[in-house]
Coordinates of C-alpha atoms and ligand atoms in Angstrom, one line a residue:
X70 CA -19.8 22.2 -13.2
X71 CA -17.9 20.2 -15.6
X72 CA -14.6 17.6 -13.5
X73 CA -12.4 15.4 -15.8
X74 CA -10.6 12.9 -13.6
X75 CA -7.5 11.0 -14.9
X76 CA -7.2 7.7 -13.8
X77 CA -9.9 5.8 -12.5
X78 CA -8.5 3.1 -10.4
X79 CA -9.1 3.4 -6.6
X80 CA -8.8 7.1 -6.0
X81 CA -10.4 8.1 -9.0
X82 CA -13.4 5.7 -8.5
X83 CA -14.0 7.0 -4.9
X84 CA -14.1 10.5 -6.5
X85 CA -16.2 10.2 -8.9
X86 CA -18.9 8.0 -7.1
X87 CA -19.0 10.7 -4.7
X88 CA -19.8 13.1 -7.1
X89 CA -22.2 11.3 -9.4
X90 CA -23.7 9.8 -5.9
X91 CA -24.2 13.3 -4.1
X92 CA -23.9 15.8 -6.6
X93 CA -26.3 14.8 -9.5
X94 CA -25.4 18.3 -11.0
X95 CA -22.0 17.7 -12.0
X96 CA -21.0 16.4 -15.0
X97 CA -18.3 14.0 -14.8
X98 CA -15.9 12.9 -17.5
X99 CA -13.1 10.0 -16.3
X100 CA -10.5 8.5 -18.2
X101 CA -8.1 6.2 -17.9
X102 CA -5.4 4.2 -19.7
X103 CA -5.8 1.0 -18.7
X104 CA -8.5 -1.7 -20.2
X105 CA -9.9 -2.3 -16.5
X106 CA -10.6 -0.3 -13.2
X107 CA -11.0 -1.6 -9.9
X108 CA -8.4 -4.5 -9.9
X109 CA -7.3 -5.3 -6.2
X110 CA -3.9 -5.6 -6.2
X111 CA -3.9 -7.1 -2.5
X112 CA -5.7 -10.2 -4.7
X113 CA -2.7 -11.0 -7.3
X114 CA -0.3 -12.8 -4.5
X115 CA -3.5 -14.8 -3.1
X116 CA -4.4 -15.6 -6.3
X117 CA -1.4 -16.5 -7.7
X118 CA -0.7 -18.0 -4.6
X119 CA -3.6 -20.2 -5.4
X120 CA -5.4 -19.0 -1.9
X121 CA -8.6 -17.8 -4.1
X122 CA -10.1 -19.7 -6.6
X123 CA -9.4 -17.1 -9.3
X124 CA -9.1 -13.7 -10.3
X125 CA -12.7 -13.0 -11.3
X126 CA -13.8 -11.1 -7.9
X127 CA -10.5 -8.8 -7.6
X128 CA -12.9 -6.3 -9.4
X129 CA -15.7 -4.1 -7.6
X130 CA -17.1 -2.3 -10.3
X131 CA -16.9 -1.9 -13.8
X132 CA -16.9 1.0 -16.6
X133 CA -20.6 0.0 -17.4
X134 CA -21.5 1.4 -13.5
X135 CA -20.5 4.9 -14.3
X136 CA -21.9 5.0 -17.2
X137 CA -25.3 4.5 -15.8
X138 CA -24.5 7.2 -13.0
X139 CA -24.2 9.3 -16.3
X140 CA -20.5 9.6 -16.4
X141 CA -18.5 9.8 -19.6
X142 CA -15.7 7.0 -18.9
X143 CA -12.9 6.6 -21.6
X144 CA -11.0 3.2 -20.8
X145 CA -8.2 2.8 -23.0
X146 CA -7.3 6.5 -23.4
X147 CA -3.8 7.8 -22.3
X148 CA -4.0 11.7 -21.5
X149 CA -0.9 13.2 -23.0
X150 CA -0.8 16.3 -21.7
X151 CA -2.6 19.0 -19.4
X152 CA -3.0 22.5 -20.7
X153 CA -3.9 24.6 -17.2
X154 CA -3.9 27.6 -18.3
X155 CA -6.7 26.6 -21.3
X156 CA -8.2 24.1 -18.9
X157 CA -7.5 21.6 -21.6
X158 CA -7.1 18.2 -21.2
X159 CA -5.6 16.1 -24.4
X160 CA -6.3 12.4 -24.7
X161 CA -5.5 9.5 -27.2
X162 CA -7.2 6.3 -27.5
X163 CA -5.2 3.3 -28.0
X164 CA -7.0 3.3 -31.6
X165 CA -4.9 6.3 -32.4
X166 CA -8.1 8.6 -32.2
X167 CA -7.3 12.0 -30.3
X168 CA -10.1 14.1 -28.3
X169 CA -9.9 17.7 -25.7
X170 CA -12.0 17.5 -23.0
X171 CA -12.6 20.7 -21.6
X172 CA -13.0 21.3 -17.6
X173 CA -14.0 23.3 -14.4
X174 CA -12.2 21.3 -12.1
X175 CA -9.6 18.9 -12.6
X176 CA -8.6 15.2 -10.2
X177 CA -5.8 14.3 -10.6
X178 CA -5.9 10.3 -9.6
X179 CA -2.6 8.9 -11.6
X180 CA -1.5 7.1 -9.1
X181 CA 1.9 5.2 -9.1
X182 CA 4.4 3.2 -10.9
X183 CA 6.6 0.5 -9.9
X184 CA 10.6 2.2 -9.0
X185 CA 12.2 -0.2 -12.1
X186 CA 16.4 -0.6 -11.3
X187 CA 18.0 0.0 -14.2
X188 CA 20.1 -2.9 -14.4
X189 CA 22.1 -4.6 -17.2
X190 CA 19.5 -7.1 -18.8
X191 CA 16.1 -5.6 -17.5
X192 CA 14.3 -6.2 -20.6
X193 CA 15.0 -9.9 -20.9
X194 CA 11.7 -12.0 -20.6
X195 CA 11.0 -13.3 -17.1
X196 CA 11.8 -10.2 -15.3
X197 CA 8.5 -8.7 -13.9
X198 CA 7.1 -6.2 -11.7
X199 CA 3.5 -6.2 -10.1
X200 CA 1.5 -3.3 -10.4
X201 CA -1.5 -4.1 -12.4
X202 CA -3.6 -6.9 -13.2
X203 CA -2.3 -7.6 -16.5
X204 CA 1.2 -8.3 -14.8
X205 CA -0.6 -10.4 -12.0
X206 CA -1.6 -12.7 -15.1
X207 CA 1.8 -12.7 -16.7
X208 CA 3.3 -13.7 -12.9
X209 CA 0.7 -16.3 -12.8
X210 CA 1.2 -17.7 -16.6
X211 CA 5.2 -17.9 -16.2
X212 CA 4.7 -19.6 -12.8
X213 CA 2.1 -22.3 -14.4
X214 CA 5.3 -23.4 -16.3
X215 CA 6.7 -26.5 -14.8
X216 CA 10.4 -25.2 -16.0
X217 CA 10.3 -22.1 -14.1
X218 CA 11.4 -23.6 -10.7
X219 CA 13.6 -21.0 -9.3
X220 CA 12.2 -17.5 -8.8
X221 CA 13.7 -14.6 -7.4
X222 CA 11.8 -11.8 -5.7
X223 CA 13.6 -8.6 -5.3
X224 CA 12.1 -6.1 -2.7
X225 CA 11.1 -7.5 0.9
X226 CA 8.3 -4.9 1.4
X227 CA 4.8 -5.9 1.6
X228 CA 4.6 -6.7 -2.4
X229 CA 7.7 -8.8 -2.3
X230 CA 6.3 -10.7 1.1
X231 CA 3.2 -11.5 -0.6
X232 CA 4.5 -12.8 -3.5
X233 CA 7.5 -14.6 -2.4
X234 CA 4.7 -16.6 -0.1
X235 CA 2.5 -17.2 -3.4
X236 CA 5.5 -19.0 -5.0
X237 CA 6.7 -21.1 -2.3
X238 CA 3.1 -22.0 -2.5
X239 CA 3.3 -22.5 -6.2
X240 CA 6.0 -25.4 -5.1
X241 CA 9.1 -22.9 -6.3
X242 CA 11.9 -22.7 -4.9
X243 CA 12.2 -18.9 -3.4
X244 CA 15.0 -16.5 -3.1
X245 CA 13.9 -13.2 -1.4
X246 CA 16.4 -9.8 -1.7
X247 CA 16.3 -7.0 -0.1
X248 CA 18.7 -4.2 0.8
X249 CA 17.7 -3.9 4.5
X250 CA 18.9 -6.1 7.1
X251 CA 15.1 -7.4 7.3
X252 CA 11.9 -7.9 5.8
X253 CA 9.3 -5.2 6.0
X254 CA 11.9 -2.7 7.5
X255 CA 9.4 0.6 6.3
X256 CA 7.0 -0.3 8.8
X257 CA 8.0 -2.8 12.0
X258 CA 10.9 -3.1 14.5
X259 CA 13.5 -5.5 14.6
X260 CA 11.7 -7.5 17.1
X261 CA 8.5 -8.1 14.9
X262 CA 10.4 -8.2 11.7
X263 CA 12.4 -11.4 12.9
X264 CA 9.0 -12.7 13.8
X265 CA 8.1 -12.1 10.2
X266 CA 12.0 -13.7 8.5
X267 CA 11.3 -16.7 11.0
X268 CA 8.1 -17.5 10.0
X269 CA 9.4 -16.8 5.9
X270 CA 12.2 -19.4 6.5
X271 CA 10.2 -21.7 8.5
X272 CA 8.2 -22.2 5.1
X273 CA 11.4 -22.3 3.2
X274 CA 12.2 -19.0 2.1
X275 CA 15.6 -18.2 1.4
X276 CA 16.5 -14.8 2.7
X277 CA 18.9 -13.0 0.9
X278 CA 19.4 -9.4 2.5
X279 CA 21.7 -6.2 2.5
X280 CA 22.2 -8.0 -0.9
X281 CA 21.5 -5.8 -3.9
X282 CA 20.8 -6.9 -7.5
X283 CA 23.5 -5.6 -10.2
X284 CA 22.5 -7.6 -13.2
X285 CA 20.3 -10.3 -15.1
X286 CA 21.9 -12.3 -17.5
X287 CA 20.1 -14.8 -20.1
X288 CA 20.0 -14.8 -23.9
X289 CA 16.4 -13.9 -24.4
X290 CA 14.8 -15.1 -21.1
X291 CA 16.9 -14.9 -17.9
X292 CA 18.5 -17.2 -15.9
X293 CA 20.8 -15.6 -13.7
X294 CA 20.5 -13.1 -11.3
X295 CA 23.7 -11.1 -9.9
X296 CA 24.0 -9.4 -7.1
X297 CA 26.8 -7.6 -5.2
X298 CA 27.3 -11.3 -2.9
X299 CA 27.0 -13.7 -5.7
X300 CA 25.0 -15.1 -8.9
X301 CA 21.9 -17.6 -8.8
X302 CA 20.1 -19.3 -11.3
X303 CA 16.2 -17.9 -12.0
X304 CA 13.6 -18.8 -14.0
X305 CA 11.4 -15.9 -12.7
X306 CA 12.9 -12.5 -11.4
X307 CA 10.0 -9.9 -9.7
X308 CA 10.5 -6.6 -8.5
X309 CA 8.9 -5.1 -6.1
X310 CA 11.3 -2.5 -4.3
X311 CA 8.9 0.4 -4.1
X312 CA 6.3 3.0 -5.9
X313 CA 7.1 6.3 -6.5
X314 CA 4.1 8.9 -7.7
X315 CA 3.0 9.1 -11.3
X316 CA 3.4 13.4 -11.7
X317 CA 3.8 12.7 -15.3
X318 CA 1.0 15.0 -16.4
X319 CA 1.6 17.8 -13.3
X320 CA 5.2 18.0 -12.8
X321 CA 6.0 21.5 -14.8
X322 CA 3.0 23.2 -13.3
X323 CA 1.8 21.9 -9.8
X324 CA 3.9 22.0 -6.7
X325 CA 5.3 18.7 -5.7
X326 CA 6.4 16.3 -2.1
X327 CA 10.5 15.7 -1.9
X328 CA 9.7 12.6 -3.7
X329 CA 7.7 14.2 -6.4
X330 CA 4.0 13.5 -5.6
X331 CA 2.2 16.4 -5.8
X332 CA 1.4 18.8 -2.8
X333 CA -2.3 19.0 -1.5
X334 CA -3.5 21.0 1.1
X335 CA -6.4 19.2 3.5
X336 CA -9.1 19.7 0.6
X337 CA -6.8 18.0 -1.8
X338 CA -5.9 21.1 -3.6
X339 CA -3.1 21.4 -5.4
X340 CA -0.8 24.2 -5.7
X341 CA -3.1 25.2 -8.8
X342 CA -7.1 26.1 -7.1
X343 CA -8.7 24.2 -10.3
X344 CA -7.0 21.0 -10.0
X345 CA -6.9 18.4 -7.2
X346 CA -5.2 15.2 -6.3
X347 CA -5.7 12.0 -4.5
X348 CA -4.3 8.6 -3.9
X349 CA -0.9 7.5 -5.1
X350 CA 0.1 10.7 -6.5
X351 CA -0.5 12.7 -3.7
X352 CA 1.0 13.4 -0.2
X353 CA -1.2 12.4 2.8
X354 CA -1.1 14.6 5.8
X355 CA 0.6 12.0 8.9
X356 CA -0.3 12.2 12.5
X357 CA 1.6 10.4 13.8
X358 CA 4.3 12.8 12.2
X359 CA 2.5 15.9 12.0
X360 CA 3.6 16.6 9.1
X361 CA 3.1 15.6 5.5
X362 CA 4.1 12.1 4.2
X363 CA 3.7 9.8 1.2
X364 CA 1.9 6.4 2.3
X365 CA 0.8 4.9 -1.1
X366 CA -2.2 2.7 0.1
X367 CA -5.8 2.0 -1.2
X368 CA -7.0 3.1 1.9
X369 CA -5.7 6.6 1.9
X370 CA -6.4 6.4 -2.0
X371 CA -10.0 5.9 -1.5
X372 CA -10.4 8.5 1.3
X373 CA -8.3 11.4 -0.3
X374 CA -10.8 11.0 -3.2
X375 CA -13.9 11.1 -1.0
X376 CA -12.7 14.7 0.5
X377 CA -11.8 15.9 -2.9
X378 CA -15.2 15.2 -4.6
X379 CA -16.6 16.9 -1.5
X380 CA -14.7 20.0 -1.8
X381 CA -15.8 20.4 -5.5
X382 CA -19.5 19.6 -5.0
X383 CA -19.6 22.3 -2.8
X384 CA -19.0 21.0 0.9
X385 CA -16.3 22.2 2.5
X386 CA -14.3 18.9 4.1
X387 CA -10.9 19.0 5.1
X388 CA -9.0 15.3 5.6
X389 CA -8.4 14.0 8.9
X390 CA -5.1 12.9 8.0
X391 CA -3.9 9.5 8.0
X392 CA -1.7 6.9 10.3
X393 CA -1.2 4.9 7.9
X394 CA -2.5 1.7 9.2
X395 CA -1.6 -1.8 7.5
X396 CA -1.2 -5.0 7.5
X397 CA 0.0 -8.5 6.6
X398 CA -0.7 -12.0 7.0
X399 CA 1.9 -14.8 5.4
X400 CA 1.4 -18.7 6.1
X401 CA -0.8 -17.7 8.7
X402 CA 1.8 -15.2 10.7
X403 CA -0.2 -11.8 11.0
X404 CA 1.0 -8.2 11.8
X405 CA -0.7 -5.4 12.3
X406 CA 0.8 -1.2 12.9
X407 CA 0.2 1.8 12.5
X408 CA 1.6 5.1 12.5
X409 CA 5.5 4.9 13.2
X410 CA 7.7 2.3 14.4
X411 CA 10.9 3.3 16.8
X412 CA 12.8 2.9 13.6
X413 CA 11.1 5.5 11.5
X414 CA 10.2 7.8 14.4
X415 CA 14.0 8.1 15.1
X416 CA 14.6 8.3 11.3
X417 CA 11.9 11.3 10.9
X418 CA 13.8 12.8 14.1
X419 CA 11.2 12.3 16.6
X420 CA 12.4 11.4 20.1
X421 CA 9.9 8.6 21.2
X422 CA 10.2 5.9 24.0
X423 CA 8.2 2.8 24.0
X424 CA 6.5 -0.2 25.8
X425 CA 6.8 -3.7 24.5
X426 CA 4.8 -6.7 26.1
X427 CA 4.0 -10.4 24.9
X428 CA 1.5 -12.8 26.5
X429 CA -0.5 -15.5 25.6
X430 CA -4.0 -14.4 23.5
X431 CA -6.2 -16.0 25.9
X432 CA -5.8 -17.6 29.5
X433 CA -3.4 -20.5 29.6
X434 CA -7.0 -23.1 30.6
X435 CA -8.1 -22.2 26.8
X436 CA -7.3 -24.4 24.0
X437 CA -7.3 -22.0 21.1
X438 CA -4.4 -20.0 21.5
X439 CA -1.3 -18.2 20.7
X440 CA 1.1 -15.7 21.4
X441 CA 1.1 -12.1 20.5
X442 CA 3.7 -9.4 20.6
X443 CA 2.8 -5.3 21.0
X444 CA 4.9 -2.5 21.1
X445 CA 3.3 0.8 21.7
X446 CA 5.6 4.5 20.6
X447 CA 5.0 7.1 21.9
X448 CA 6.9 10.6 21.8
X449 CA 9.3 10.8 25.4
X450 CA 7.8 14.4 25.9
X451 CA 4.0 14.8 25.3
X452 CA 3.7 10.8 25.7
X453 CA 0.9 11.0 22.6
X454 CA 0.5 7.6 21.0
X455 CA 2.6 8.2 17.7
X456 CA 2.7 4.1 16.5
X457 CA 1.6 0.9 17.3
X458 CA 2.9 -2.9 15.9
X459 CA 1.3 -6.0 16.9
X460 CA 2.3 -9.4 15.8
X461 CA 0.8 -12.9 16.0
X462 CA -1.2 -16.4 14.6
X463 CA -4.2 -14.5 16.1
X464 CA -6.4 -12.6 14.5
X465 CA -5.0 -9.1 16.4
X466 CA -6.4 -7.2 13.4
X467 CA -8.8 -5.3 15.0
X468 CA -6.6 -4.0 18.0
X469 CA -5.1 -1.6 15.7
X470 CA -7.6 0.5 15.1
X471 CA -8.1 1.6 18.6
X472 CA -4.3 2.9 17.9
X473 CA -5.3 4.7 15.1
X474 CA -7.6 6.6 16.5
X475 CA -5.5 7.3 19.5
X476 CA -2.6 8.3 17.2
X477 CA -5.5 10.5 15.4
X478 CA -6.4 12.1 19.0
X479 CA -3.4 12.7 20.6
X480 CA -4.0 10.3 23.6
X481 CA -1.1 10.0 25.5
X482 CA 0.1 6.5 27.0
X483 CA -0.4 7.5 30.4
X484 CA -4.6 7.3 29.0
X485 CA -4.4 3.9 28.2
X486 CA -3.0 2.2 31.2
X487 CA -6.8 2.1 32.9
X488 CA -8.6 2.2 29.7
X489 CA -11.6 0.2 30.0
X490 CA -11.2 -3.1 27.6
X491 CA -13.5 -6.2 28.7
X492 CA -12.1 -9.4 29.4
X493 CA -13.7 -12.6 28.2
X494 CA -11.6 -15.6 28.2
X495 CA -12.7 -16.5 24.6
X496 CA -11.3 -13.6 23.5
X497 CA -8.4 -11.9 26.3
X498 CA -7.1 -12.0 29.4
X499 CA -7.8 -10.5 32.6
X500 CA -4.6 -8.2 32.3
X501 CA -4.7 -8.1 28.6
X502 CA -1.5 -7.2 26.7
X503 CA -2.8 -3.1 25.8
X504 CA -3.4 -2.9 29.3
X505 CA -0.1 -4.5 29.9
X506 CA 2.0 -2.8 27.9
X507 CA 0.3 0.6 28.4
X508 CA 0.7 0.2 32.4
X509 CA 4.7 -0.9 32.3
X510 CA 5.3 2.1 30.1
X511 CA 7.8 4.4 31.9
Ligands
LIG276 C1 0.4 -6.0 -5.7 C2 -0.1 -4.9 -4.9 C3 -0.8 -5.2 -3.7 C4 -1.3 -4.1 -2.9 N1 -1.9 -4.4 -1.7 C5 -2.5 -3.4 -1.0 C6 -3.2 -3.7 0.2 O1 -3.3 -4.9 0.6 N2 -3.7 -2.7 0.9 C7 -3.6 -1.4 0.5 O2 -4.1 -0.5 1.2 N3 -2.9 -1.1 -0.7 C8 -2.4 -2.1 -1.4 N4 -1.7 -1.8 -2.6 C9 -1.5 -0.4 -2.9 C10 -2.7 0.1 -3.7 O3 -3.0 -0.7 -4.8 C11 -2.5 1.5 -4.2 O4 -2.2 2.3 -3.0 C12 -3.7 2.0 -4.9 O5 -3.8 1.3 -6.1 C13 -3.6 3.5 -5.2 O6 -4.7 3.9 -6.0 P1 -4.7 5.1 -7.0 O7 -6.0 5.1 -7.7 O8 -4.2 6.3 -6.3 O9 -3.5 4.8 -8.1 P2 -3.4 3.6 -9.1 O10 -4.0 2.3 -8.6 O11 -1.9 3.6 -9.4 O12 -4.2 4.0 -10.4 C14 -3.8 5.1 -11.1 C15 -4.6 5.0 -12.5 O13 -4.2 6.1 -13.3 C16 -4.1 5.7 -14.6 N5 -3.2 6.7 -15.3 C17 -2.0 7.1 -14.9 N6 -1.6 8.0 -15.8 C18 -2.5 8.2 -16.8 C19 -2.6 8.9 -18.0 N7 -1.6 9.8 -18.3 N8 -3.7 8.8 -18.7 C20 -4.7 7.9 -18.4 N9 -4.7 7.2 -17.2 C21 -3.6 7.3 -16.5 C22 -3.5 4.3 -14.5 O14 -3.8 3.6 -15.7 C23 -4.2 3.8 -13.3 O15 -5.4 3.0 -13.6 C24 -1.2 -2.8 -3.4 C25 -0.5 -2.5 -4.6 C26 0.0 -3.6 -5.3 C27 0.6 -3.3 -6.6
LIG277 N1 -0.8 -5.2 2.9 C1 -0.6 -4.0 2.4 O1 -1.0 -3.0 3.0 C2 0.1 -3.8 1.1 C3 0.5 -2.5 0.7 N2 1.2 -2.4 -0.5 C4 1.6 -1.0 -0.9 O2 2.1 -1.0 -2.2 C5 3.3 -0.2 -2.3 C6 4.4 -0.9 -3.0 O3 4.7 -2.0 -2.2 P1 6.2 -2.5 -2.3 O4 6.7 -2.5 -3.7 O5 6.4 -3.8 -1.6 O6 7.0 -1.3 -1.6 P2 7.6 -1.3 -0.1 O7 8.1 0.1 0.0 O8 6.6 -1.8 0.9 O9 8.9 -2.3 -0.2 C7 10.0 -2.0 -1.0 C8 11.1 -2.9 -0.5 O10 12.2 -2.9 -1.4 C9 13.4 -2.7 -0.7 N3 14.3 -2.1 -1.7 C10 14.4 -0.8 -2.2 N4 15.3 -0.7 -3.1 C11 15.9 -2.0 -3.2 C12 17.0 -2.5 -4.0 N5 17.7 -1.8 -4.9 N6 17.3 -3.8 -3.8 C13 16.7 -4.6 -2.9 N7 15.7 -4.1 -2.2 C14 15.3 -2.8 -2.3 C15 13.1 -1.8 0.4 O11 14.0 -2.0 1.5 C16 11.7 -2.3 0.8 O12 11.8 -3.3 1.8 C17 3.7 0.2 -0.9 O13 3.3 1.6 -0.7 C18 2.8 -0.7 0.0 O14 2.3 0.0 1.1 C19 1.5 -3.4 -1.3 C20 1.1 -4.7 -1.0 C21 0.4 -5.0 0.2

């Protein structure tokens, strides 16, 4: 059995390891149109942000692994087009050169692009957006210039967080946009979002939201930016207001998501029984929606090509669906959620109540210590777990997961209020904030 996969960046990579890995049968043929696979985009803000040494180890493999595992990998190679009826693929190098590639089954891992406003003086130099690691190096070039001292970030999502952190760090002075009334509005309430704007002004962010960029004006390079409120001098403008899928390649033929990614069932089928699709391009299945969702994340890119690879090396295995778990950690302030916040649980019409508690990490006698703030959702009828935030200088990382899975599981609140959870002072507290919230919940 012969599986092309286009684009081999985290989705595609977990794919076709698990093929070449488990099913030494297959033949594999990847392709992608980039010069390098495997860049961790999480890495550009830390290293620009001068937090790791350099870029060198934002890349787990290379192009020389697969071909070892046998695979035919074509770097460099934009696929044009897609005939599925033929089971054609048509691909051109950047030399020009143009190849077919046959196949039997066909991934889909293309991933996403940056959502690019189309505003009045976009192409002027010193706009950027951050998607790959060639635009993590132009970022980190144009901030290396002692002129550029004002820098714009447009987008307070996790992308614009990150990077509007890295250039404070850089020494520049930092203007962060957005069009909600916080930071990180997709994915935390009010009452951890503040948290977050606190801590970003604390450091000397200026916040600049339900502000909206019209227009950047400059000669060649910019050096304003307008927006609906007023104009500011840049030297350095970076959007980062969102991904939407890449269904370039799939669009005519394959049936797609409201917001264009393409429809999979749990085997990462498309709408078409020969071709899958995973990662960015795809939907993701929610639980704590129960219902399909698009959650572009690494995480959900690398599992979504696990289950596909699976499905075509001949074991059945359906995705468990995801809760979208994430989380962020600027100047030291860390949240943690998963699943939905009140916000988008009201938004996706779900009628949820909730349970909020703060408390010191460890007794008051310890040293070490901090606060941290939780908010448990959960739906006002069955009382399942449908989201979790948690927010603190602690390391709270790991309490998220246990939400996950009860988001995954359907546990209702009511099962958490005498869940077993240790005490230790090093660690908790005797009544420690889970148990906490979980038992004040209504
Ligand atoms: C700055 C940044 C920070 C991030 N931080 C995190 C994080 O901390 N945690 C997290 O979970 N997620 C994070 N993400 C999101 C994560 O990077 C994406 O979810 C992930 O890259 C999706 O992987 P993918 O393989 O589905 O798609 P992509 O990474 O978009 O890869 C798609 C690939 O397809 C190729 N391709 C597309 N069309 C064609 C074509 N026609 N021909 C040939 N090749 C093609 C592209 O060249 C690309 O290599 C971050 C993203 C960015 C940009
Ligand atoms: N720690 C993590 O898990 C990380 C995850 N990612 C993922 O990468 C993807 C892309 O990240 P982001 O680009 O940050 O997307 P995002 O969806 O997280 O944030 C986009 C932000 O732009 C704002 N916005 C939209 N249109 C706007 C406009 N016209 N003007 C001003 N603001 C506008 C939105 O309100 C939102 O706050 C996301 O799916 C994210 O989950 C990225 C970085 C880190």
């Amino acid at each position: 059995m012969k599986t092309v996969i286009i684009g081999t960046n985290h989705a595609g990579i977990a794919a076709a390891n698990t093929l070449l890995d488990t099913y030494p049968d297959q033949e594999v043929v990847m392709i992608d149109k980039n010069t390098n696979l495997s860049y961790l985009g999480c890495g550009t803000a830390l290293w620009v942000g001068r937090q790791i040494d350099s870029y060198e180890n934002l890349f787990y493999t290379n192009k020389e692994a697969f071909a070892e595992k046998g695979a035919r990998i074509s770097l460099e190679t934009t696929v044009t087009h897609v005939d599925f009826d033929k089971k054609i693929v048509y691909c051109e190098k950047n030399d020009g050169e143009t190849f077919e590639e046959s196949y039997d089954k066909l991934i889909l891992a293309t991933g996403s692009v940056p959502i690019s406003p189309n505003l009045p003086g976009k192409d002027l130099k010193g706009v950027n957006f951050l998607k790959l690691f060639q635009d993590g190096q132009e970022v980190d070039r144009q901030m290396s210039d002692p002129n550029v001292k004002n820098v714009a970030v447009i987008g307070a999502g996790y992308i614009g967080v990150e990077i509007a952190e890295a250039a404070k760090r850089r020494g520049k002075e930092v203007k962060l946009f957005d069009a909600e009334p916080t930071s990180l509005a997709s994915y935390y309430d009010d009452w951890f979002t503040k948290g977050m704007d606190a801590n970003l002004e604390k450091h000397g962010i200026e916040l600049h939201y339900e502000e909206l960029a019209t227009a950047y004006k400059g000669t060649d390079h910019v050096d304003t930016l307008v927006t609906d409120k007023g104009e500011y001098p840049v030297d350095l403008v970076i959007n980062a207001i969102g991904f939407r899928p890449n269904n370039e390649l799939g669009k005519e033929h394959l049936e797609l998501f409201a917001n264009g990614a393409y429809q999979v069932d749990r085997h990462q089928q498309t709408s078409d029984p020969d071709v899958y699709a995973i990662g960015d391009c795809a939907i993701v299945y929610s639980n704590a929606l129960q219902a399909e969702a698009y959650i572009a994340l690494a995480t959900n890119a690398v599992r979504s090509g696990i289950v596909a690879a699976h499905n075509i090396g001949g074991t059945p295995l359906e995705s468990i669906g995801v809760q979208g778990s994430n989380g962020i950690s600027i100047f030291g302030y860390n949240m943690v959620s998963t699943g939905l916040s009140v916000k988008m649980a009201e938004k996706n019409g779900l009628k949820v109540s909730y349970t909020d508690f703060e408390d010191l990490q460890r007794p008051g006698f310890m040293k070490e210590n901090a606060k941290v703030k939780i908010r448990i959702v959960y739906e006002t009828e069955s009382r399942r777990v449908v989201g979790a935030q948690l927010a603190s200088e602690e390391d709270i990382s790991m309490g998220i997961h246990m939400f996950s899975l009860a988001i995954e599981e359907k546990v209702t609140i009511d099962k958490l209020k005498l869940l077993d959870i240790f005490f230790l002072p090093h660690f908790n507290q005797p009544y420690n904030y889970i148990t906490m919230a979980a038992l004040s919940a209504e």
